[in-house]
mmCIF file of C-alpha atoms in Angstrom:
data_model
loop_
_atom_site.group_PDB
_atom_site.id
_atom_site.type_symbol
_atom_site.label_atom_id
_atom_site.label_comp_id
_atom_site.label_asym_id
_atom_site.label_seq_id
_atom_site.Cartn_x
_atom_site.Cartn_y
_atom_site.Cartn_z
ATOM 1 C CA UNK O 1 5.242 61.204 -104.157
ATOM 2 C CA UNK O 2 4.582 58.421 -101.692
ATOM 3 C CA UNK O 3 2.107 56.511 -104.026
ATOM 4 C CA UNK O 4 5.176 56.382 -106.244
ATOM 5 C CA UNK O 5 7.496 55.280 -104.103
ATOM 6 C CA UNK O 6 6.040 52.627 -102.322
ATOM 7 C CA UNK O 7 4.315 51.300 -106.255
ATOM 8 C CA UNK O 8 8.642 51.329 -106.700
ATOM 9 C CA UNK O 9 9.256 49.141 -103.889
ATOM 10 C CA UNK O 10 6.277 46.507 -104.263
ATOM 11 C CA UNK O 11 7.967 42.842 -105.477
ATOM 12 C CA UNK O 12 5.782 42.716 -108.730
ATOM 13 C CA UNK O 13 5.970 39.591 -110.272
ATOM 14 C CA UNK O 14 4.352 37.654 -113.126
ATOM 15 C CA UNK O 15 1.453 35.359 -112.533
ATOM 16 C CA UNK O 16 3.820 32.429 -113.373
ATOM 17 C CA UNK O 17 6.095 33.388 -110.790
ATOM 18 C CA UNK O 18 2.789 33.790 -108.400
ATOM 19 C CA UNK O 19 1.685 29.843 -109.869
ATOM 20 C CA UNK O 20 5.274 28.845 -108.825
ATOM 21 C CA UNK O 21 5.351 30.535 -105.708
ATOM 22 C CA UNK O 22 2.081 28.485 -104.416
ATOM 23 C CA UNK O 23 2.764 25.336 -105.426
ATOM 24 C CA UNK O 24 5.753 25.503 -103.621
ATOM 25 C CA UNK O 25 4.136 26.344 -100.780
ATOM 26 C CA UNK O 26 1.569 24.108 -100.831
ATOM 27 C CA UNK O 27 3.860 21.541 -101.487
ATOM 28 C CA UNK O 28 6.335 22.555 -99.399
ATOM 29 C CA UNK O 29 4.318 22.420 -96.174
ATOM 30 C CA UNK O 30 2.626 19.205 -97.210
ATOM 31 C CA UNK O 31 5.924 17.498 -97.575
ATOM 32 C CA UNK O 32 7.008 19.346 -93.976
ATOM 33 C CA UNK O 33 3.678 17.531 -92.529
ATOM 34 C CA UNK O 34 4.438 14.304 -94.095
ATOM 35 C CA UNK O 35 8.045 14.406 -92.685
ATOM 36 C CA UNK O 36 6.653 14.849 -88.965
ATOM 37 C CA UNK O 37 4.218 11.774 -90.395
ATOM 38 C CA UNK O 38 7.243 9.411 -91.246
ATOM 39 C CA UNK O 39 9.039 10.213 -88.325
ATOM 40 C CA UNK O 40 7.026 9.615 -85.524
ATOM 41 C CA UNK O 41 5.806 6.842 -87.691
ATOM 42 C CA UNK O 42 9.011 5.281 -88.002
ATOM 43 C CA UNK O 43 9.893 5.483 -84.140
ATOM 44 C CA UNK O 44 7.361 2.504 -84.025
ATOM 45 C CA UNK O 45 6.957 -0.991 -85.030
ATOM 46 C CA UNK O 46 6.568 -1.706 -88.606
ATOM 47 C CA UNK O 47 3.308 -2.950 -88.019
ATOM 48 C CA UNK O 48 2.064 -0.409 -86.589
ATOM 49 C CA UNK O 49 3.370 2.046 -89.222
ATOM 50 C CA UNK O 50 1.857 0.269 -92.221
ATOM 51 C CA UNK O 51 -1.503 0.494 -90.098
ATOM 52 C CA UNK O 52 -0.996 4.242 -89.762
ATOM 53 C CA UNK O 53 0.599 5.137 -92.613
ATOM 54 C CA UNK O 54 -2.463 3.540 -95.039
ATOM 55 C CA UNK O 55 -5.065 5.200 -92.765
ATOM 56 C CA UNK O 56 -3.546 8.614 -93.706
ATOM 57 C CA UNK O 57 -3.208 7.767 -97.307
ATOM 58 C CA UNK O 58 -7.050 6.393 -97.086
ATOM 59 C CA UNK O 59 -7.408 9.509 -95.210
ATOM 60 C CA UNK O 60 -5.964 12.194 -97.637
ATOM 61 C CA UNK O 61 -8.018 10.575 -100.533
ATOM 62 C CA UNK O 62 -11.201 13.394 -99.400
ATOM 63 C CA UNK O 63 -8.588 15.588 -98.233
ATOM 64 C CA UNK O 64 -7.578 16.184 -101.418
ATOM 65 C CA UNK O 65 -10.805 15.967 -103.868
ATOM 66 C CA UNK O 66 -13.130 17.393 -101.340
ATOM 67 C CA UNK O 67 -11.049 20.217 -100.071
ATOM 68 C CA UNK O 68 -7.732 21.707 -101.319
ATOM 69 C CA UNK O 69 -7.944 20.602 -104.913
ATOM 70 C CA UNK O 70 -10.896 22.079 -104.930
ATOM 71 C CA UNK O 71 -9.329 25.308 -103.419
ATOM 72 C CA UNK O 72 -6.446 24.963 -105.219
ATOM 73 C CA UNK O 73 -8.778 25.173 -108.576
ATOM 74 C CA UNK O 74 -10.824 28.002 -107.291
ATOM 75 C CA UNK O 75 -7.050 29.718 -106.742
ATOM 76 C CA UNK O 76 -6.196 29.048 -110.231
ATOM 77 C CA UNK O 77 -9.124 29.949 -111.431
ATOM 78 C CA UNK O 78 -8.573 33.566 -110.228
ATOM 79 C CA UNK O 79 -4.721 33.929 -111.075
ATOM 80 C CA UNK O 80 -4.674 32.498 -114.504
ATOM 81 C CA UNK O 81 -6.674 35.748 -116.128
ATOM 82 C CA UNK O 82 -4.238 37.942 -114.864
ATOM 83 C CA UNK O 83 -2.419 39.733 -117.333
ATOM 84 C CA UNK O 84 -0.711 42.420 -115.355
ATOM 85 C CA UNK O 85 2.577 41.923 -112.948
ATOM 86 C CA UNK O 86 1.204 41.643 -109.229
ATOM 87 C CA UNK O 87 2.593 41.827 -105.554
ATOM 88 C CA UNK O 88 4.153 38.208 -105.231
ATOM 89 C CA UNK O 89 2.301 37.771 -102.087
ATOM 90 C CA UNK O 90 -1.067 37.459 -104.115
ATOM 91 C CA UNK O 91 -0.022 33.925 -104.585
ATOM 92 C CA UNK O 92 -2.969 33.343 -102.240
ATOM 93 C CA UNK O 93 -6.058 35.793 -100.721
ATOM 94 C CA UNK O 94 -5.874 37.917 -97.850
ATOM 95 C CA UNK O 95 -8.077 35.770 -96.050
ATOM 96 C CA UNK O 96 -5.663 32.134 -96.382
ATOM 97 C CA UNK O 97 -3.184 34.807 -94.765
ATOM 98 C CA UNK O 98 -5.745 35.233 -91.766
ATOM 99 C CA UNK O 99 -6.065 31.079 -91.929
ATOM 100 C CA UNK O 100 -2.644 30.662 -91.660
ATOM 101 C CA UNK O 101 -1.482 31.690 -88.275
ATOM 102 C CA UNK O 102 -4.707 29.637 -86.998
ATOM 103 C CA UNK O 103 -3.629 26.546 -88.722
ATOM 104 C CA UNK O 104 -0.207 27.076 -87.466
ATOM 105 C CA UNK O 105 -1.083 27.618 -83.749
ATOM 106 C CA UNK O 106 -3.509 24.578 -83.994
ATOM 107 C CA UNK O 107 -0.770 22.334 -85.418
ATOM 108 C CA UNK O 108 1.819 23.399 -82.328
ATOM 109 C CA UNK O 109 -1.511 22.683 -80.168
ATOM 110 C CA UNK O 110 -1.372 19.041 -81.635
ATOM 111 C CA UNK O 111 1.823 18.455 -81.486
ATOM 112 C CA UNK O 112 2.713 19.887 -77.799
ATOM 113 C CA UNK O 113 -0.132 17.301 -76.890
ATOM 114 C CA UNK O 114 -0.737 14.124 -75.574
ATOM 115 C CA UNK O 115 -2.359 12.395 -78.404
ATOM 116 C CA UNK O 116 -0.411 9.455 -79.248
ATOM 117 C CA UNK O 117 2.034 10.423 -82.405
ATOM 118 C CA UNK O 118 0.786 7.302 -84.366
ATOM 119 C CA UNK O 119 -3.113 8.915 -84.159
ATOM 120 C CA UNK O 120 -1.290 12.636 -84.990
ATOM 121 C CA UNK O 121 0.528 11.019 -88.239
ATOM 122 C CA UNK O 122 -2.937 10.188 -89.634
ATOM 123 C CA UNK O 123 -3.560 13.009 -89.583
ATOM 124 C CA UNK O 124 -0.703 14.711 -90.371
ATOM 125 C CA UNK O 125 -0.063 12.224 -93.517
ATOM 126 C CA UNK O 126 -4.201 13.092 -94.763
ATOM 127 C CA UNK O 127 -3.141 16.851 -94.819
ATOM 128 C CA UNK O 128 0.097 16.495 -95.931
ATOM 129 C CA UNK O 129 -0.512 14.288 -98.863
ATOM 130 C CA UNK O 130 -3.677 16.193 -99.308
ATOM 131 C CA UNK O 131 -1.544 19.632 -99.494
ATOM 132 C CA UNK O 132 1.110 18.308 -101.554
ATOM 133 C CA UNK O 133 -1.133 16.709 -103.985
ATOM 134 C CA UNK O 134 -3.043 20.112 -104.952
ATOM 135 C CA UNK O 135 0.126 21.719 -105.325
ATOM 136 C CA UNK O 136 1.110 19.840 -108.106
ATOM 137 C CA UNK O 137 -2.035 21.527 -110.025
ATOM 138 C CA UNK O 138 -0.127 25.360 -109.873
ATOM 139 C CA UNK O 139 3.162 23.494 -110.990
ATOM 140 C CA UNK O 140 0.484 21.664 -113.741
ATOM 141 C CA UNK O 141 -0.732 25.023 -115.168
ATOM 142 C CA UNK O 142 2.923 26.725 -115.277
ATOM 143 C CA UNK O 143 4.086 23.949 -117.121
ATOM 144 C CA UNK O 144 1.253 24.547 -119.050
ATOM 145 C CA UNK O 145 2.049 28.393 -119.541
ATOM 146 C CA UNK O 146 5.749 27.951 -120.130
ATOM 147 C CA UNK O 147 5.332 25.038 -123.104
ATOM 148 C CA UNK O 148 2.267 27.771 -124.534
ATOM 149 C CA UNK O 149 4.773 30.206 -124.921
ATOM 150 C CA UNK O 150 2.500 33.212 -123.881
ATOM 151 C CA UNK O 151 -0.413 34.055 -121.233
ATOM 152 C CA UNK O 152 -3.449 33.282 -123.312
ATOM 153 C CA UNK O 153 -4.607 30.064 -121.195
#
């Protein structure tokens, strides 16, 4: 009886739903990093910003093809053969959730310190662009499955 009723309550969803549901997070924090990027970044002198702002763009360049594509792919890799409905937190493993409260802490850490704002937007803009990059490859691959018309890919 409590096997049933707790498979009744679980938010199953479809692995497109699970494809949307991680792009928009990683895009949505990426853009949230770039934001704190172009803020403190436009507090200074123009200068200054340009200098910053195209280190973090040099700097998201590996960020992206050397680490969360690459994850990104390797999370794609193990959603897209999926053919049953699953819990809509599967969008990512159980051990990004145990990553995730680290990177979180270590981000107020950075923040609440006294590194200068223009050396935190490098890297702020590297991992932001970096995030929000690779999760425009989960929005790819829905698009993918939508225009396919079935769950064959």
């Amino acid at each position: 009886m409590k096997d049933k009723l707790i498979w009744k309550f679980r938010p199953a969803v479809d692995k497109k739903v699970l494809m949307f549901l991680a792009g928009a997070m990683w895009c949505g924090v990426g853009f949230m990093l770039l934001r704190y990027s172009v803020i403190w970044l436009t507090a200074d002198k123009p200068g200054i910003m340009l200098i910053y702002g195209s280190l973090g763009i040099i700097a998201s360049l590996p960020i992206y093809y050397y680490g969360f594509s690459r994850l990104a792919e390797k999370n794609l890799i193990r959603l897209m053969p999926l053919k049953e409905k699953r819990c809509a937190f599967s969008f990512i493993t159980w051990k990004s959730y145990l990553i995730v409260p680290v990177m979180i802490s270590l981000g107020l850490f950075l923040r609440n310190s006294s590194i200068a704002r223009e050396h935190l937007s490098v890297i702020y803009t590297g991992i932001g662009l970096g995030l929000f990059l690779s999760g425009l490859h989960y929005f790819r691959f829905l698009l993918s499955l939508l225009f396919a018309g079935n769950d064959k890919q």
